């Protein structure tokens, strides 16, 4: 489904972080959202998820307006966020973590089931009964990624999924995301500092600087342009 | 005598062998990168070296001195300090105060000094603050001295963890993923900083997944797999080893 | 007039006690529910030592109370070095109940439920300090000294270390600092404050019983810190007088006595909830 941001402004307290952010992600498309630390990428993702309110502007998903819908409602519509940091339940075991989320998000005909997750990250299968908090940093990141992706996401918002992951797993994960996007017409926004990997799978690139969009175009155009001055 | 020697270290958590006959040495004044798959035991070896975790068997020695049984404080006294993947900065303190916490042997850091000799405390703190400012300048954060950690960008927070480490005066710095999640400009800063530290006679052991960063900073690469040192060599030797590429790097180096 | 001075003396004593609680709970983050017990031990020590057949001078007894509570507070906060956060709240709750049981049942040492009447007033340079006004002359310097020490700690490197410990003990240990020593020092100081406050309280009231040192009293203390404001000197000074004045203010409303007592509890509860909801940093403090 198409995700569309129209002139979104948002911030914390008296601080404005986003000003007039607009972009569209079409069905099946992966949008790489790039920019340096503090450019407003995470705030954009949180605003789309309804974790912080937009001060002005409007977000629509398919035919529906998201404005006013709370986070739970947005998850119900198929939006999923891999949060910054590690969004897992550290006191629960690996399987318990997965079951808790699967109970809500997985059903018959899920796009990405629990088995698919174990196939993608076999180490989670080996560590099924270990407390999530006792996994290594990278393994926790795999689990967090798993919790975001299982079920039938229609729009996947990934905030730095590659952090702490070994290089070949990053590659596998990104390929997997691309496959789901293409086969299920899912949309995805990928916030990444691993620019090379992000651009490899992205259909479009949006670059932010100081809360504003400074570039919106194809990966090849991005490579050729002078936007890298912002990095 | 090696600078740091890890010999035959074994650590198990429950049924899981985190370190399995782990052996390696590192050389003084060099940057050694520790790479390997997730869960290979990289952070665990940091915990063992810095005294946060006791090895089941095996030994670690630093400049010939055995570290077994020493507390984390005593190990910092010997000159080893570490950073954390999840930073663990003091978010309710300013950048400057975070660095000051790292400076050792300050007058007025005990209750007696603070209460009985307040003027001397104030006087010596002037010097300590100047020193902390120098360290902040060194990592490029002088302008943010008065900023609370929660208001720093992620890149700045990462630089601050290095500043706090430097404040301890330790010679061997263990850095856990110092470059992860950093944007390209911040990445350049941290790479430059790590190289500068090497020039200042610091020895660095760095866990890092970003191959480009490893390529640019590492003198030696240690490849850890399932708690065991699987290979050791230059960046080229490690990245051109097909067995390691299979388990770790993937196709796009 | 005497009534006003009594209120001032009591408020001053509770300020000293509030400093102790603020240091432990606010600054180091050791959430103790047993500070009233330490306060009580200080009070009973002074009562006993000044009422023996060969009584000790008040100031000697006060010093003994301060030292004893210093040690006691180290012991009672020691579990916080092993169990963290919420678990310590439960542990300190247990310590408070244990102390209350001793205060109520050890008749030889505490007079049990009946308490200890006839505690002599302290004398200064041979003159007995009967009146509250005279008593101010010894309480005020003690509290002023307490405030000075608290302020010095707060702005010193030691205070900075305590704040860092509250946030992340492991990170403090990782830069080579002694977490244990700093926590013990803070607990000792807080204990000495509470013990001296207890001794002053016993001598001023001339009668003490367990109701001043029970769980309610510990909670009252915490509410003084919360309402005044955690982690600041001003908050510690402002909280106790306000909380002590509340019951008096409520009695100004003309109500039958049968209604007044429960009303007091009710208003008190509502005020606490309101502070937590709308101003959790208290009047002059930081968020706990």
XYZ file of C-alpha atoms in Angstrom, chain C residues 65-248:
184
model
C 23.391 8.451 68.683
C 24.916 9.969 65.551
C 27.731 7.435 65.435
C 25.501 4.461 66.215
C 23.061 5.433 63.470
C 25.929 5.995 61.069
C 26.915 2.353 61.553
C 23.318 1.154 61.627
C 22.474 2.879 58.365
C 25.446 1.311 56.637
C 24.229 -2.079 57.812
C 20.616 -1.462 56.853
C 21.494 -0.211 53.376
C 24.032 -2.970 52.765
C 21.375 -5.143 51.120
C 21.004 -2.417 48.484
C 24.497 -3.265 47.351
C 23.301 -6.748 46.514
C 19.664 -6.370 45.564
C 18.746 -3.534 43.282
C 15.882 -1.125 42.816
C 12.463 -2.424 43.654
C 13.815 -5.352 45.619
C 15.508 -3.045 48.073
C 12.227 -1.222 48.720
C 10.813 -4.510 49.957
C 13.943 -5.244 51.986
C 13.859 -1.854 53.673
C 10.135 -2.299 54.301
C 11.073 -5.454 56.188
C 13.766 -3.625 58.145
C 11.230 -0.969 59.141
C 8.720 -3.585 60.341
C 11.452 -5.337 62.288
C 12.493 -2.081 63.939
C 8.879 -1.204 64.772
C 8.429 -4.601 66.411
C 11.485 -3.990 68.584
C 10.410 -0.445 69.489
C 6.975 -1.729 70.527
C 8.039 -4.801 72.464
C 11.430 -4.228 74.025
C 10.067 -2.544 77.134
C 13.412 -2.396 78.944
C 15.012 -0.334 76.180
C 12.110 1.596 74.694
C 9.248 1.481 77.166
C 7.301 -0.462 74.571
C 3.930 0.904 73.475
C 3.862 3.225 76.468
C 6.964 4.996 75.300
C 9.533 6.843 77.372
C 8.394 9.901 79.311
C 10.551 12.364 81.199
C 13.500 12.717 78.894
C 15.499 15.611 80.339
C 15.948 18.816 78.420
C 19.503 19.420 77.288
C 21.590 21.948 79.120
C 23.959 24.387 77.531
C 26.645 26.039 79.684
C 24.764 24.940 82.794
C 21.436 26.404 81.715
C 18.626 23.958 80.966
C 16.900 24.595 77.665
C 13.261 24.173 78.606
C 11.590 26.499 76.185
C 11.278 25.897 72.461
C 12.881 29.284 71.889
C 15.973 28.205 73.813
C 15.943 24.908 72.005
C 16.163 26.699 68.674
C 19.629 27.816 69.721
C 20.957 24.271 69.515
C 18.778 22.907 66.712
C 19.391 25.747 64.320
C 23.198 25.394 64.249
C 22.881 21.625 63.877
C 20.519 21.982 60.919
C 22.629 24.739 59.400
C 25.656 22.487 59.608
C 23.651 19.673 58.038
C 22.595 21.941 55.181
C 26.166 23.054 54.645
C 27.440 19.477 54.496
C 24.607 18.473 52.146
C 25.365 21.419 49.883
C 29.091 20.687 49.862
C 28.436 17.061 49.004
C 25.969 17.966 46.284
C 28.352 20.250 44.407
C 31.535 18.222 44.978
C 33.087 15.498 42.831
C 31.763 13.099 45.473
C 28.217 14.269 44.731
C 28.826 13.881 41.020
C 30.021 10.345 41.603
C 26.871 9.558 43.616
C 24.673 10.873 40.803
C 26.550 8.736 38.306
C 26.142 5.701 40.563
C 22.402 6.301 40.677
C 22.288 6.150 36.893
C 24.572 3.245 36.113
C 26.737 1.450 38.658
C 28.344 -0.783 36.069
C 29.487 2.179 34.000
C 30.980 3.775 37.111
C 32.859 0.575 37.898
C 34.079 0.390 34.309
C 36.016 3.647 34.669
C 37.690 2.360 37.801
C 35.673 4.030 40.531
C 34.739 2.341 43.810
C 30.967 2.100 43.794
C 30.772 0.310 47.118
C 32.892 2.826 49.035
C 30.886 5.772 47.743
C 27.557 4.165 48.596
C 28.753 3.248 52.078
C 29.987 6.808 52.665
C 26.652 8.272 51.587
C 24.735 5.816 53.759
C 26.962 6.686 56.726
C 26.358 10.399 56.330
C 22.605 9.881 55.955
C 22.640 7.675 59.071
C 24.480 10.252 61.147
C 21.986 12.959 60.097
C 19.028 10.756 61.014
C 20.570 9.720 64.357
C 21.285 13.311 65.403
C 17.796 14.339 64.301
C 16.376 11.517 66.450
C 18.392 12.612 69.495
C 17.253 16.218 69.122
C 13.691 15.019 68.722
C 13.801 12.943 71.936
C 15.219 15.779 74.007
C 12.803 18.325 72.607
C 9.653 16.227 72.956
C 10.683 14.813 76.371
C 8.360 11.926 75.541
C 8.803 9.446 72.711
C 6.870 6.373 71.631
C 6.967 4.031 68.618
C 4.311 5.933 66.642
C 6.915 8.559 65.706
C 9.212 5.951 64.193
C 6.901 3.557 62.351
C 6.236 2.908 58.686
C 3.832 5.856 58.519
C 6.674 8.080 59.666
C 8.979 6.680 56.968
C 6.343 7.370 54.338
C 5.787 10.843 55.759
C 9.503 11.486 55.367
C 9.490 10.365 51.776
C 6.532 12.624 51.070
C 8.446 15.565 52.557
C 11.245 14.929 50.092
C 8.861 14.413 47.192
C 6.820 17.550 47.909
C 9.802 19.749 48.671
C 11.830 18.347 45.809
C 14.395 15.611 45.476
C 18.111 16.222 44.995
C 18.189 19.883 45.940
C 18.998 21.667 49.175
C 16.079 24.049 48.761
C 13.678 21.145 48.279
C 14.916 19.495 51.465
C 14.427 22.729 53.404
C 10.989 23.547 52.043
C 9.342 20.112 52.177
C 9.226 19.325 55.916
C 7.699 22.625 57.129
C 4.951 22.343 54.531
C 4.099 18.735 55.282
C 4.176 19.389 59.047
C 1.893 22.373 58.622
C -0.701 20.486 56.593
C -2.557 18.945 59.562
C -2.679 22.335 61.248
